[in-house]
Tab-separated table of C-alpha atoms in Angstrom:
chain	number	residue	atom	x	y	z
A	21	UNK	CA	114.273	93.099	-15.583
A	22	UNK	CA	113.217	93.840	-12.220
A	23	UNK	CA	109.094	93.582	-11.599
A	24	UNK	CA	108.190	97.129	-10.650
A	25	UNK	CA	105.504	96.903	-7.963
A	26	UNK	CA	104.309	100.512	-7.628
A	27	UNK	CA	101.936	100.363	-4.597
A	28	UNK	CA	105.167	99.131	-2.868
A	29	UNK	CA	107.499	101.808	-3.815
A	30	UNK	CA	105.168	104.033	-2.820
A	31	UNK	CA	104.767	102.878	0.519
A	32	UNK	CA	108.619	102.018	1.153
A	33	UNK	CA	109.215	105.571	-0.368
A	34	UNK	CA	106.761	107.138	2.063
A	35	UNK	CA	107.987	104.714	5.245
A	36	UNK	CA	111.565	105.999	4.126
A	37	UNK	CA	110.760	109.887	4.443
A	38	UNK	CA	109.408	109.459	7.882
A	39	UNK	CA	112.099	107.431	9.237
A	40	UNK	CA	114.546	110.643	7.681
A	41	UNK	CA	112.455	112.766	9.119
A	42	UNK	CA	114.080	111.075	12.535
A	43	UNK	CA	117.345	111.480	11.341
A	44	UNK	CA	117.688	108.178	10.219
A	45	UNK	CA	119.488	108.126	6.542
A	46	UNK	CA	117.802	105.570	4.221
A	47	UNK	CA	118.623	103.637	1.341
A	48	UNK	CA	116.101	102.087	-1.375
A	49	UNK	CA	116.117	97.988	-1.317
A	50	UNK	CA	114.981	95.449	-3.757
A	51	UNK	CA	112.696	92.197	-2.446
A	52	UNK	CA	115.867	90.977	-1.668
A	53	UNK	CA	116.989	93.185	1.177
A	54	UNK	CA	119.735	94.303	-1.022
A	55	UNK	CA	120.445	97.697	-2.438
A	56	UNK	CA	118.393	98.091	-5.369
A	57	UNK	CA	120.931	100.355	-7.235
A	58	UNK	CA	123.475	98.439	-8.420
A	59	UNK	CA	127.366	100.021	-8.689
A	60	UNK	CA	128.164	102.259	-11.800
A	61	UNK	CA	131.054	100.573	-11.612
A	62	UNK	CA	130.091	97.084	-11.999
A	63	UNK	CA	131.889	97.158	-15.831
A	64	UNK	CA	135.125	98.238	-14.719
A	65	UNK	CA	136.834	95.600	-13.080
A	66	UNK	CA	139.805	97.974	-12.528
A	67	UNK	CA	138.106	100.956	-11.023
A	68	UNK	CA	139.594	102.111	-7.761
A	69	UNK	CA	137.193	101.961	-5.062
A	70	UNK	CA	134.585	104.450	-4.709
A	71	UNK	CA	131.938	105.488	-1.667
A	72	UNK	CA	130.120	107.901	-4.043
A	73	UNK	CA	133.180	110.359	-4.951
A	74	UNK	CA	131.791	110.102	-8.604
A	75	UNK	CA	128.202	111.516	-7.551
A	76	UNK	CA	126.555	108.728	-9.257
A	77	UNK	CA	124.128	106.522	-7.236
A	78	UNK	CA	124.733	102.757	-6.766
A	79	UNK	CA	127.018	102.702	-3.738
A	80	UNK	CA	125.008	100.911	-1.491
A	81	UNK	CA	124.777	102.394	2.692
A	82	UNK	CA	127.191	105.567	1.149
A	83	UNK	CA	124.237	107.099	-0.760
A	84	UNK	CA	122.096	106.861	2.268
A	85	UNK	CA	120.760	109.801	3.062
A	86	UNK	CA	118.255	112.207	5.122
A	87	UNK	CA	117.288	114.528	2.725
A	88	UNK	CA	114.241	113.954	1.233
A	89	UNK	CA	114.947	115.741	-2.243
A	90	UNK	CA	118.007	112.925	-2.389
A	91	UNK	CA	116.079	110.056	-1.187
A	92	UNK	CA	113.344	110.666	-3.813
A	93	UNK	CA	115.805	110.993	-6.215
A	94	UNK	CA	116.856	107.648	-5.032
A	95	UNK	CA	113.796	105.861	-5.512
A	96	UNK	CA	112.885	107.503	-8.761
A	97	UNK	CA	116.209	106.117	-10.148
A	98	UNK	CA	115.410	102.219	-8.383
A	99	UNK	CA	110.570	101.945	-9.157
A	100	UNK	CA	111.430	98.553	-8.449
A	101	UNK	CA	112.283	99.294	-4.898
A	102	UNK	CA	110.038	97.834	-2.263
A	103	UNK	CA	111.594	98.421	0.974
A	104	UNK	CA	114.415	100.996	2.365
A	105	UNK	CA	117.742	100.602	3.974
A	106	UNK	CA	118.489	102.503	7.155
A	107	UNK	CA	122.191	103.586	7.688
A	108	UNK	CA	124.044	102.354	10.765
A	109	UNK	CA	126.889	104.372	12.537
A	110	UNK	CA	126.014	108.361	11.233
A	111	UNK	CA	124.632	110.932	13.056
A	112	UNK	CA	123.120	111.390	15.370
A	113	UNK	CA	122.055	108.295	16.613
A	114	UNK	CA	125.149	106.411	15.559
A	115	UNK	CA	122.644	103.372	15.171
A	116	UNK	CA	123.544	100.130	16.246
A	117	UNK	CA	121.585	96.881	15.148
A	118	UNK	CA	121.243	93.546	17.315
A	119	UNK	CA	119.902	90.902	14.716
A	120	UNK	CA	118.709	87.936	16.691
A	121	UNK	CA	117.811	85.786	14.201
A	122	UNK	CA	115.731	82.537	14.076
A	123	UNK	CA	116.743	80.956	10.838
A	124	UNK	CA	120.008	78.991	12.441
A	125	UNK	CA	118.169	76.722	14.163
A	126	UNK	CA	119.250	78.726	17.675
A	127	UNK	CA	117.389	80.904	20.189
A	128	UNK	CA	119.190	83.867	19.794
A	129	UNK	CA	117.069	85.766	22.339
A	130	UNK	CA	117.872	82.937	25.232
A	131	UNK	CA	121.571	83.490	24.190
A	132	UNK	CA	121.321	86.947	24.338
A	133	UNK	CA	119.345	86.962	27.779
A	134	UNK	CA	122.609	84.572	28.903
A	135	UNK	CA	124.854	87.203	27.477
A	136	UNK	CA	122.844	89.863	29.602
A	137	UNK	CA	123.451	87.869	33.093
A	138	UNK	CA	126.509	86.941	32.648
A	139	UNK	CA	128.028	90.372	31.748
A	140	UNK	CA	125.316	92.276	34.100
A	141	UNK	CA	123.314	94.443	31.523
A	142	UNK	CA	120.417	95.264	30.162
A	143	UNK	CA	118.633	95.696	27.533
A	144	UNK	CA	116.434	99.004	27.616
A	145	UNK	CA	112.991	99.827	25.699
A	146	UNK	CA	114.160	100.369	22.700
A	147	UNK	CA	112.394	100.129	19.035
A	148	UNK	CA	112.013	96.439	17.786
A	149	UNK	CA	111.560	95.758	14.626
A	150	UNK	CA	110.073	92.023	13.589
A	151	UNK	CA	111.340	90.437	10.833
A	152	UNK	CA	109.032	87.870	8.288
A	153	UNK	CA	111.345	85.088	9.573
A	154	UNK	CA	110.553	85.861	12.933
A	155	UNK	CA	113.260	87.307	14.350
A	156	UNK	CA	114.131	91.022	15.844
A	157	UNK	CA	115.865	93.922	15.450
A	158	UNK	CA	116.411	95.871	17.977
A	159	UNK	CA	117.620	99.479	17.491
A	160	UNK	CA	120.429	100.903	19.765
A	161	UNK	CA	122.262	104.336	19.564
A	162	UNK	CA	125.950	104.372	20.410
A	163	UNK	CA	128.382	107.087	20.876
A	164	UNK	CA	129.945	109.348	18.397
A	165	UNK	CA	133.105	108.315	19.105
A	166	UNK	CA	132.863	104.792	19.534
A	167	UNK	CA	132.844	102.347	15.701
A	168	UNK	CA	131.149	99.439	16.103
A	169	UNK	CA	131.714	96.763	13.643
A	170	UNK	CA	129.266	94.870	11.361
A	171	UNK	CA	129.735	90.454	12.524
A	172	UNK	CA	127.345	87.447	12.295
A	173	UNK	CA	127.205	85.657	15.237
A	174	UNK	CA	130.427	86.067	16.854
A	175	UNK	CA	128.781	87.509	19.875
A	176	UNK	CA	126.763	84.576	19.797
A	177	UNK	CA	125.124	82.162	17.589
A	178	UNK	CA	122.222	83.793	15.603
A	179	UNK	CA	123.187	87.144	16.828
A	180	UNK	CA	124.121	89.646	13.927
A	181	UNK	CA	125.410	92.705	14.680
A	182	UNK	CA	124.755	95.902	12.663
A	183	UNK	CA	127.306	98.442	12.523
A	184	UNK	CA	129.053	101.052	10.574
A	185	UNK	CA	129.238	100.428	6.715
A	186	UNK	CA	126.068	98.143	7.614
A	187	UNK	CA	122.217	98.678	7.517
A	188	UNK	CA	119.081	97.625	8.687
A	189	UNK	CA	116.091	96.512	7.019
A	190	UNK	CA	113.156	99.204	8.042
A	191	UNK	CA	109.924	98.612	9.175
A	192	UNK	CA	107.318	98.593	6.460
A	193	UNK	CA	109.478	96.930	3.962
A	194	UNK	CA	108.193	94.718	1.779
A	195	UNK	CA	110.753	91.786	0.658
A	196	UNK	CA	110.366	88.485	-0.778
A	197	UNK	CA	109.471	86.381	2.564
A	198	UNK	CA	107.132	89.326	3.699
A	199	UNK	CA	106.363	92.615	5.719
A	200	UNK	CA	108.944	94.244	8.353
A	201	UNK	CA	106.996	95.657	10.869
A	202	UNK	CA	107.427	97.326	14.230
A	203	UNK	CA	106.568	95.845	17.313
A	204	UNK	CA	103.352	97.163	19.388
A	205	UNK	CA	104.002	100.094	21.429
A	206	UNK	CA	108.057	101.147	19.966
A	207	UNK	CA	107.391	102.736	16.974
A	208	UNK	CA	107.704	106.057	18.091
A	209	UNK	CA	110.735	105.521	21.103
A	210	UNK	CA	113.754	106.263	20.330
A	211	UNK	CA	117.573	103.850	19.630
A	212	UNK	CA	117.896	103.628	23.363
A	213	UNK	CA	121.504	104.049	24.633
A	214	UNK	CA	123.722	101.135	24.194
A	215	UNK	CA	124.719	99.609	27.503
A	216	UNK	CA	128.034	99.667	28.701
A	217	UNK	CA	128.826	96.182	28.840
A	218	UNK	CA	127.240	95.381	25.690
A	219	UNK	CA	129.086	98.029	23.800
A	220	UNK	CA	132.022	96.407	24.962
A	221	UNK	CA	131.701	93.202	23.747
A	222	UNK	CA	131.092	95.129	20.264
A	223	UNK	CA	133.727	96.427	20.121
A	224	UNK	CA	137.042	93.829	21.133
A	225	UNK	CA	140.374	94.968	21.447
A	226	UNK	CA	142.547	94.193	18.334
A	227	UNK	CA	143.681	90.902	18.516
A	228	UNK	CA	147.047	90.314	19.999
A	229	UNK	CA	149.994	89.388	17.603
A	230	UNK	CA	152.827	87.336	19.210
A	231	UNK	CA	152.333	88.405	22.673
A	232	UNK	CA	152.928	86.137	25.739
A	233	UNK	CA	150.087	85.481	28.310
A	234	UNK	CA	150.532	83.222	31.300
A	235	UNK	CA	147.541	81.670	30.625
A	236	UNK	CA	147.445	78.446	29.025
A	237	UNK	CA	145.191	77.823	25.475
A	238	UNK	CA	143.025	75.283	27.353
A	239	UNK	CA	142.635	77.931	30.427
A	240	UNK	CA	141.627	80.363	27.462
A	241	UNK	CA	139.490	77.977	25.763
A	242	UNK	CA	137.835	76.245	28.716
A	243	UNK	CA	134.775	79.003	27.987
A	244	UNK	CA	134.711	77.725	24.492
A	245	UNK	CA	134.796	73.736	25.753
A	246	UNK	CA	131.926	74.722	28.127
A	247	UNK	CA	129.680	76.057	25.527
A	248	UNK	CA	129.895	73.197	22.901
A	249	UNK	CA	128.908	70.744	25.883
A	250	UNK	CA	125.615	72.456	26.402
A	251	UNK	CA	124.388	72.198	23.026
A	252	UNK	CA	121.255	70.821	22.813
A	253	UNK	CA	120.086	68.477	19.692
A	254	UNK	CA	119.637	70.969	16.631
A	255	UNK	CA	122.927	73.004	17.489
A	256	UNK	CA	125.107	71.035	18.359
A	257	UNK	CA	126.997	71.646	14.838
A	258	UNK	CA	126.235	75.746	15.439
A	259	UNK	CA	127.938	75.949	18.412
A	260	UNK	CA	130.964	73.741	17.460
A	261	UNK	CA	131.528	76.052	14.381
A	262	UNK	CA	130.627	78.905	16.392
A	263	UNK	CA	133.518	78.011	18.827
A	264	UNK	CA	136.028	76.832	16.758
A	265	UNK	CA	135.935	80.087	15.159
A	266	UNK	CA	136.540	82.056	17.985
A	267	UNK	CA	139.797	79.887	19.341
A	268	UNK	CA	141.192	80.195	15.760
A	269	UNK	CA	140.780	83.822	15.801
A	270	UNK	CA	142.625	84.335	19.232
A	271	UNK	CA	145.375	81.899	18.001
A	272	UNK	CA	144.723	79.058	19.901
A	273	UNK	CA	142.844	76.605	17.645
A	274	UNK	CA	144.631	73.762	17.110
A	275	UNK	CA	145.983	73.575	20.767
A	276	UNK	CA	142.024	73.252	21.037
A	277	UNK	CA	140.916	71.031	18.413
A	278	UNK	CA	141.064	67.694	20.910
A	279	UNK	CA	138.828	69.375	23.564
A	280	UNK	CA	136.548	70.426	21.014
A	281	UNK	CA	136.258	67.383	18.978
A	282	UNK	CA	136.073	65.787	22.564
A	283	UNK	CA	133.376	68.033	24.176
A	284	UNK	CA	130.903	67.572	20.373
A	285	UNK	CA	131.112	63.727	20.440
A	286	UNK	CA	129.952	63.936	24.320
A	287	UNK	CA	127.013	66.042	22.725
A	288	UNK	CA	126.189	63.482	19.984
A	289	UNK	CA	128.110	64.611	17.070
A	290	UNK	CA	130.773	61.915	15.069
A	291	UNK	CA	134.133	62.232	15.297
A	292	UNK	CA	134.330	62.759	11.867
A	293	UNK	CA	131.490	65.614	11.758
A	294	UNK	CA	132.994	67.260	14.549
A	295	UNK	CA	136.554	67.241	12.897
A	296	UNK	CA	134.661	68.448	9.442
A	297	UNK	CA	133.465	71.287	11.699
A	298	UNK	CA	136.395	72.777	12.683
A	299	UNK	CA	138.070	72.516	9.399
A	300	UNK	CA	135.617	74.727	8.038
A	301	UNK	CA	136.101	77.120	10.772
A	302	UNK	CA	139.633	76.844	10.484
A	303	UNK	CA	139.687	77.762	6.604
A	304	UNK	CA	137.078	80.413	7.811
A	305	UNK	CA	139.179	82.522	9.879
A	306	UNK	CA	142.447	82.236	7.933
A	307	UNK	CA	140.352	83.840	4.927
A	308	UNK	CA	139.708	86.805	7.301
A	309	UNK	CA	143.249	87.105	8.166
Protein backbone atom coordinates (compact mmCIF):
# COMPACT_ATOMS: atom_id res chain seq x y z
CA UNK A 1 0.00 0.00 0.00
CA UNK A 2 1.32 3.16 -1.11
CA UNK A 3 2.17 5.86 1.96
CA UNK A 4 -0.19 8.72 1.21
CA UNK A 5 1.68 11.94 2.03
CA UNK A 6 -1.05 14.60 1.82
CA UNK A 7 0.92 17.89 2.19
CA UNK A 8 2.66 16.52 -0.98
CA UNK A 9 -0.25 15.83 -3.11
CA UNK A 10 -1.38 18.92 -2.36
CA UNK A 11 1.45 20.76 -3.47
CA UNK A 12 2.23 18.50 -6.67
CA UNK A 13 -1.60 18.88 -7.33
CA UNK A 14 -1.38 22.65 -7.06
CA UNK A 15 2.30 22.83 -9.04
CA UNK A 16 0.35 20.62 -11.70
CA UNK A 17 -2.65 23.18 -12.29
CA UNK A 18 -0.30 26.00 -12.88
CA UNK A 19 1.94 24.32 -15.20
CA UNK A 20 -1.76 23.42 -17.25
CA UNK A 21 -2.58 26.61 -16.90
CA UNK A 22 0.59 27.06 -19.53
CA UNK A 23 -0.64 24.56 -21.65
CA UNK A 24 1.46 22.04 -20.42
CA UNK A 25 -0.66 18.56 -19.94
CA UNK A 26 0.31 16.81 -16.66
CA UNK A 27 0.26 13.53 -15.28
CA UNK A 28 0.24 12.50 -11.39
CA UNK A 29 3.67 10.54 -10.30
CA UNK A 30 4.52 8.40 -7.41
CA UNK A 31 8.11 9.03 -5.35
CA UNK A 32 9.32 7.08 -7.98
CA UNK A 33 8.98 9.33 -10.98
CA UNK A 34 6.63 6.83 -12.35
CA UNK A 35 2.98 7.13 -13.12
CA UNK A 36 1.19 6.63 -10.05
CA UNK A 37 -1.91 5.02 -11.74
CA UNK A 38 -1.15 1.83 -12.64
CA UNK A 39 -2.90 0.13 -16.08
CA UNK A 40 -6.54 -1.28 -15.71
CA UNK A 41 -5.24 -3.67 -17.67
CA UNK A 42 -2.48 -5.04 -15.73
CA UNK A 43 -4.79 -8.55 -15.19
CA UNK A 44 -5.31 -9.20 -18.68
CA UNK A 45 -2.34 -10.42 -20.19
CA UNK A 46 -4.22 -10.66 -23.53
CA UNK A 47 -5.75 -7.24 -23.77
CA UNK A 48 -5.02 -5.44 -27.00
CA UNK A 49 -3.23 -2.35 -26.43
CA UNK A 50 -4.91 0.61 -25.20
CA UNK A 51 -3.90 4.65 -24.95
CA UNK A 52 -7.09 5.33 -22.91
CA UNK A 53 -9.85 4.13 -25.58
CA UNK A 54 -11.55 2.45 -22.48
CA UNK A 55 -11.89 5.93 -20.53
CA UNK A 56 -10.39 4.44 -17.54
CA UNK A 57 -7.27 6.11 -16.02
CA UNK A 58 -3.92 4.25 -15.72
CA UNK A 59 -2.37 4.84 -19.13
CA UNK A 60 0.50 6.62 -18.19
CA UNK A 61 1.59 10.19 -20.60
CA UNK A 62 -2.07 9.30 -22.62
CA UNK A 63 -4.18 10.54 -19.66
CA UNK A 64 -2.16 13.65 -19.45
CA UNK A 65 -4.06 16.37 -19.60
CA UNK A 66 -4.75 20.34 -19.33
CA UNK A 67 -7.93 20.47 -17.94
CA UNK A 68 -8.05 21.01 -14.54
CA UNK A 69 -11.50 19.20 -13.79
CA UNK A 70 -9.47 15.95 -15.40
CA UNK A 71 -6.28 16.48 -13.68
CA UNK A 72 -8.04 16.67 -10.27
CA UNK A 73 -9.81 13.82 -11.09
CA UNK A 74 -6.46 12.36 -11.63
CA UNK A 75 -5.01 12.98 -8.42
CA UNK A 76 -8.10 12.20 -6.44
CA UNK A 77 -7.96 8.68 -8.01
CA UNK A 78 -3.69 8.41 -7.21
CA UNK A 79 -3.54 10.62 -2.82
CA UNK A 80 -0.39 8.94 -2.95
CA UNK A 81 0.89 11.10 -5.70
CA UNK A 82 3.72 13.43 -4.86
CA UNK A 83 4.91 14.90 -7.97
CA UNK A 84 3.33 15.39 -11.69
CA UNK A 85 4.30 14.29 -15.10
CA UNK A 86 4.42 16.84 -17.90
CA UNK A 87 3.55 15.53 -21.46
CA UNK A 88 6.13 15.85 -24.22
CA UNK A 89 5.23 16.30 -28.00
CA UNK A 90 1.26 17.89 -27.72
CA UNK A 91 0.23 21.13 -28.27
CA UNK A 92 1.23 23.74 -28.39
CA UNK A 93 4.57 23.68 -27.32
CA UNK A 94 5.33 20.27 -28.74
CA UNK A 95 7.82 20.02 -25.68
CA UNK A 96 11.04 18.63 -26.07
CA UNK A 97 13.28 17.50 -23.02
CA UNK A 98 17.27 17.49 -22.95
CA UNK A 99 18.13 15.32 -19.78
CA UNK A 100 21.77 15.87 -19.03
CA UNK A 101 22.25 13.74 -16.41
CA UNK A 102 25.03 13.31 -13.77
CA UNK A 103 24.48 9.85 -12.45
CA UNK A 104 26.76 8.03 -15.38
CA UNK A 105 29.73 9.13 -14.17
CA UNK A 106 29.93 11.74 -17.43
CA UNK A 107 29.64 15.52 -17.85
CA UNK A 108 26.83 15.64 -19.92
CA UNK A 109 26.81 19.45 -20.06
CA UNK A 110 30.70 19.50 -21.44
CA UNK A 111 29.39 16.91 -24.03
CA UNK A 112 26.62 18.83 -24.86
CA UNK A 113 28.65 22.23 -25.07
CA UNK A 114 31.02 19.89 -27.63
CA UNK A 115 27.88 18.91 -29.42
CA UNK A 116 26.99 22.76 -29.65
CA UNK A 117 30.53 23.71 -31.41
CA UNK A 118 30.83 21.17 -33.39
CA UNK A 119 27.38 21.35 -35.09
CA UNK A 120 27.29 25.39 -34.66
CA UNK A 121 24.21 25.94 -32.30
CA UNK A 122 22.99 27.15 -29.48
CA UNK A 123 21.31 26.70 -26.79
CA UNK A 124 18.77 29.64 -25.97
CA UNK A 125 17.28 30.82 -22.42
CA UNK A 126 15.09 28.45 -21.95
CA UNK A 127 13.39 26.99 -18.54
CA UNK A 128 15.80 24.62 -16.56
CA UNK A 129 14.65 22.50 -14.35
CA UNK A 130 17.29 20.90 -11.58
CA UNK A 131 17.00 17.60 -10.72
CA UNK A 132 17.89 16.06 -6.82
CA UNK A 133 20.75 14.19 -8.58
CA UNK A 134 22.02 17.22 -9.92
CA UNK A 135 21.40 17.24 -13.24
CA UNK A 136 19.07 19.50 -15.75
CA UNK A 137 16.32 19.62 -17.75
CA UNK A 138 16.05 21.88 -20.05
CA UNK A 139 12.70 22.60 -21.77
CA UNK A 140 12.57 23.12 -25.61
CA UNK A 141 9.47 23.57 -27.94
CA UNK A 142 9.64 21.97 -31.36
CA UNK A 143 7.46 22.15 -34.32
CA UNK A 144 4.10 20.71 -34.91
CA UNK A 145 5.12 18.82 -37.54
CA UNK A 146 8.30 17.54 -36.59
CA UNK A 147 8.22 13.88 -33.89
CA UNK A 148 10.98 13.73 -31.93
CA UNK A 149 11.81 10.51 -30.36
CA UNK A 150 12.30 9.55 -26.67
CA UNK A 151 16.58 7.90 -26.43
CA UNK A 152 19.12 7.70 -23.56
CA UNK A 153 22.24 8.83 -24.49
CA UNK A 154 22.56 8.19 -28.04
CA UNK A 155 23.15 11.82 -28.70
CA UNK A 156 25.69 11.53 -26.22
CA UNK A 157 26.60 9.90 -23.07
CA UNK A 158 24.36 11.10 -20.15
CA UNK A 159 22.18 12.95 -22.49
CA UNK A 160 18.43 11.72 -22.42
CA UNK A 161 16.21 12.93 -24.70
CA UNK A 162 12.49 13.55 -24.00
CA UNK A 163 10.12 13.18 -26.69
CA UNK A 164 6.75 12.15 -27.80
CA UNK A 165 5.12 9.23 -25.76
CA UNK A 166 7.75 10.58 -23.04
CA UNK A 167 7.53 13.03 -20.03
CA UNK A 168 9.28 15.13 -17.82
CA UNK A 169 9.50 15.26 -14.23
CA UNK A 170 8.04 18.95 -13.15
CA UNK A 171 9.39 21.30 -10.97
CA UNK A 172 8.10 21.06 -7.45
CA UNK A 173 7.95 17.36 -7.42
CA UNK A 174 8.67 15.63 -4.63
CA UNK A 175 10.31 11.99 -5.30
CA UNK A 176 12.28 9.69 -3.32
CA UNK A 177 15.94 11.37 -3.76
CA UNK A 178 14.29 14.90 -3.29
CA UNK A 179 12.73 18.25 -4.63
CA UNK A 180 12.64 19.23 -8.54
CA UNK A 181 13.00 22.69 -8.68
CA UNK A 182 13.43 25.43 -11.25
CA UNK A 183 16.43 27.22 -11.76
CA UNK A 184 16.71 31.09 -10.62
CA UNK A 185 15.35 33.45 -13.02
CA UNK A 186 13.38 30.63 -15.81
CA UNK A 187 10.45 29.84 -14.15
CA UNK A 188 8.29 31.99 -15.91
CA UNK A 189 10.17 31.91 -19.78
CA UNK A 190 8.91 29.99 -22.01
CA UNK A 191 10.25 26.13 -24.06
CA UNK A 192 12.47 28.26 -26.21
CA UNK A 193 12.56 27.16 -29.90
CA UNK A 194 14.58 24.17 -30.65
CA UNK A 195 17.60 25.00 -32.76
CA UNK A 196 17.97 23.86 -36.08
CA UNK A 197 20.89 21.80 -35.82
CA UNK A 198 19.93 20.30 -32.67
CA UNK A 199 16.55 19.26 -33.91
CA UNK A 200 18.33 17.51 -36.43
CA UNK A 201 20.34 15.36 -34.65
CA UNK A 202 16.86 14.39 -32.87
CA UNK A 203 15.51 13.38 -35.28
CA UNK A 204 17.99 10.83 -37.76
CA UNK A 205 16.98 9.63 -40.93
CA UNK A 206 15.74 5.96 -40.84
CA UNK A 207 18.50 3.82 -40.93
CA UNK A 208 19.56 2.52 -44.26
CA UNK A 209 18.79 -1.21 -45.13
CA UNK A 210 21.18 -2.82 -47.68
CA UNK A 211 22.23 0.23 -49.39
CA UNK A 212 25.77 0.78 -50.85
CA UNK A 213 27.94 3.80 -49.72
CA UNK A 214 31.43 4.39 -51.02
CA UNK A 215 32.57 4.96 -47.83
CA UNK A 216 34.37 2.42 -46.02
CA UNK A 217 33.09 1.14 -42.17
CA UNK A 218 36.40 2.41 -40.71
CA UNK A 219 35.92 5.91 -42.73
CA UNK A 220 32.34 5.75 -41.04
CA UNK A 221 33.54 4.75 -37.77
CA UNK A 222 36.73 6.80 -37.50
CA UNK A 223 34.26 9.46 -35.42
CA UNK A 224 33.39 6.61 -33.18
CA UNK A 225 37.40 5.45 -32.81
CA UNK A 226 38.10 9.16 -32.01
CA UNK A 227 35.72 9.43 -29.21
CA UNK A 228 36.63 6.22 -27.22
CA UNK A 229 40.38 7.55 -27.30
CA UNK A 230 39.49 10.65 -25.39
CA UNK A 231 37.93 9.05 -22.57
CA UNK A 232 39.18 10.09 -19.55
CA UNK A 233 39.49 7.62 -16.33
CA UNK A 234 35.77 7.09 -15.05
CA UNK A 235 34.31 6.70 -18.72
CA UNK A 236 36.27 5.04 -20.38
CA UNK A 237 33.68 1.93 -20.23
CA UNK A 238 30.66 4.75 -21.07
CA UNK A 239 32.01 5.78 -24.05
CA UNK A 240 33.10 2.32 -25.38
CA UNK A 241 29.44 1.10 -24.87
CA UNK A 242 28.24 4.32 -25.98
CA UNK A 243 30.12 3.77 -29.34
CA UNK A 244 29.77 0.38 -29.95
CA UNK A 245 26.19 0.97 -29.94
CA UNK A 246 26.07 3.40 -32.45
CA UNK A 247 28.39 1.32 -35.19
CA UNK A 248 26.05 -1.68 -34.52
CA UNK A 249 23.09 0.34 -35.22
CA UNK A 250 24.42 1.73 -38.64
CA UNK A 251 25.57 -1.86 -39.54
CA UNK A 252 29.03 -1.61 -39.22
CA UNK A 253 29.96 -3.16 -35.85
CA UNK A 254 31.89 -5.93 -36.22
CA UNK A 255 33.97 -4.43 -39.17
CA UNK A 256 34.67 -2.09 -36.03
CA UNK A 257 35.15 -4.22 -33.15
CA UNK A 258 39.29 -4.29 -33.66
CA UNK A 259 39.52 -0.44 -33.71
CA UNK A 260 37.41 -0.25 -30.83
CA UNK A 261 38.83 -2.87 -28.68
CA UNK A 262 42.15 -1.21 -29.97
CA UNK A 263 41.37 2.51 -29.26
CA UNK A 264 39.84 1.27 -25.15
CA UNK A 265 43.05 -0.67 -24.29
CA UNK A 266 45.10 2.64 -25.44
CA UNK A 267 42.69 4.34 -22.82
CA UNK A 268 43.36 1.81 -20.01
CA UNK A 269 40.68 -0.67 -20.35
CA UNK A 270 41.62 -4.83 -20.71
CA UNK A 271 41.24 -6.50 -23.62
CA UNK A 272 38.89 -8.59 -22.13
CA UNK A 273 36.67 -5.62 -20.58
CA UNK A 274 36.73 -3.89 -23.70
CA UNK A 275 35.58 -7.07 -25.70
CA UNK A 276 32.80 -7.62 -22.70
CA UNK A 277 31.78 -4.08 -23.71
CA UNK A 278 30.87 -4.44 -26.99
CA UNK A 279 29.15 -7.68 -26.56
CA UNK A 280 26.74 -6.06 -24.48
CA UNK A 281 26.23 -3.41 -26.96
CA UNK A 282 26.04 -5.81 -29.58
CA UNK A 283 23.13 -7.92 -27.85
CA UNK A 284 21.79 -4.32 -27.11
CA UNK A 285 21.02 -3.19 -30.47
CA UNK A 286 19.95 -6.51 -32.01
CA UNK A 287 17.11 -6.46 -29.19
CA UNK A 288 16.00 -3.11 -30.73
CA UNK A 289 15.97 -4.48 -34.12
Amino acid sequence: MATIDRQATTLALAHALSAAERGLAVIPLSRTKLPALRSPHRDDPAAPPCHGECDRFGHGVYDASTDPRRIRALFAAAPWATGYGIACGLEPHHLIGIDLDTKSGTDSSAALRELALRHLFTIPETVVVLTPSGGRHLWLSGPPDVVVPNSASRLAPGIDIRGAGGYLVGPGSRTEHGVYSTAPGTAQLPPAPCPTSLLRLLTPPPRPHNTSTTATPGQQGQGLVQFVLAAHEGQRNTRLFWAACRAYENGFGPQLTEALVDAAVRTGLTEREARSTITSASRMTSHRS
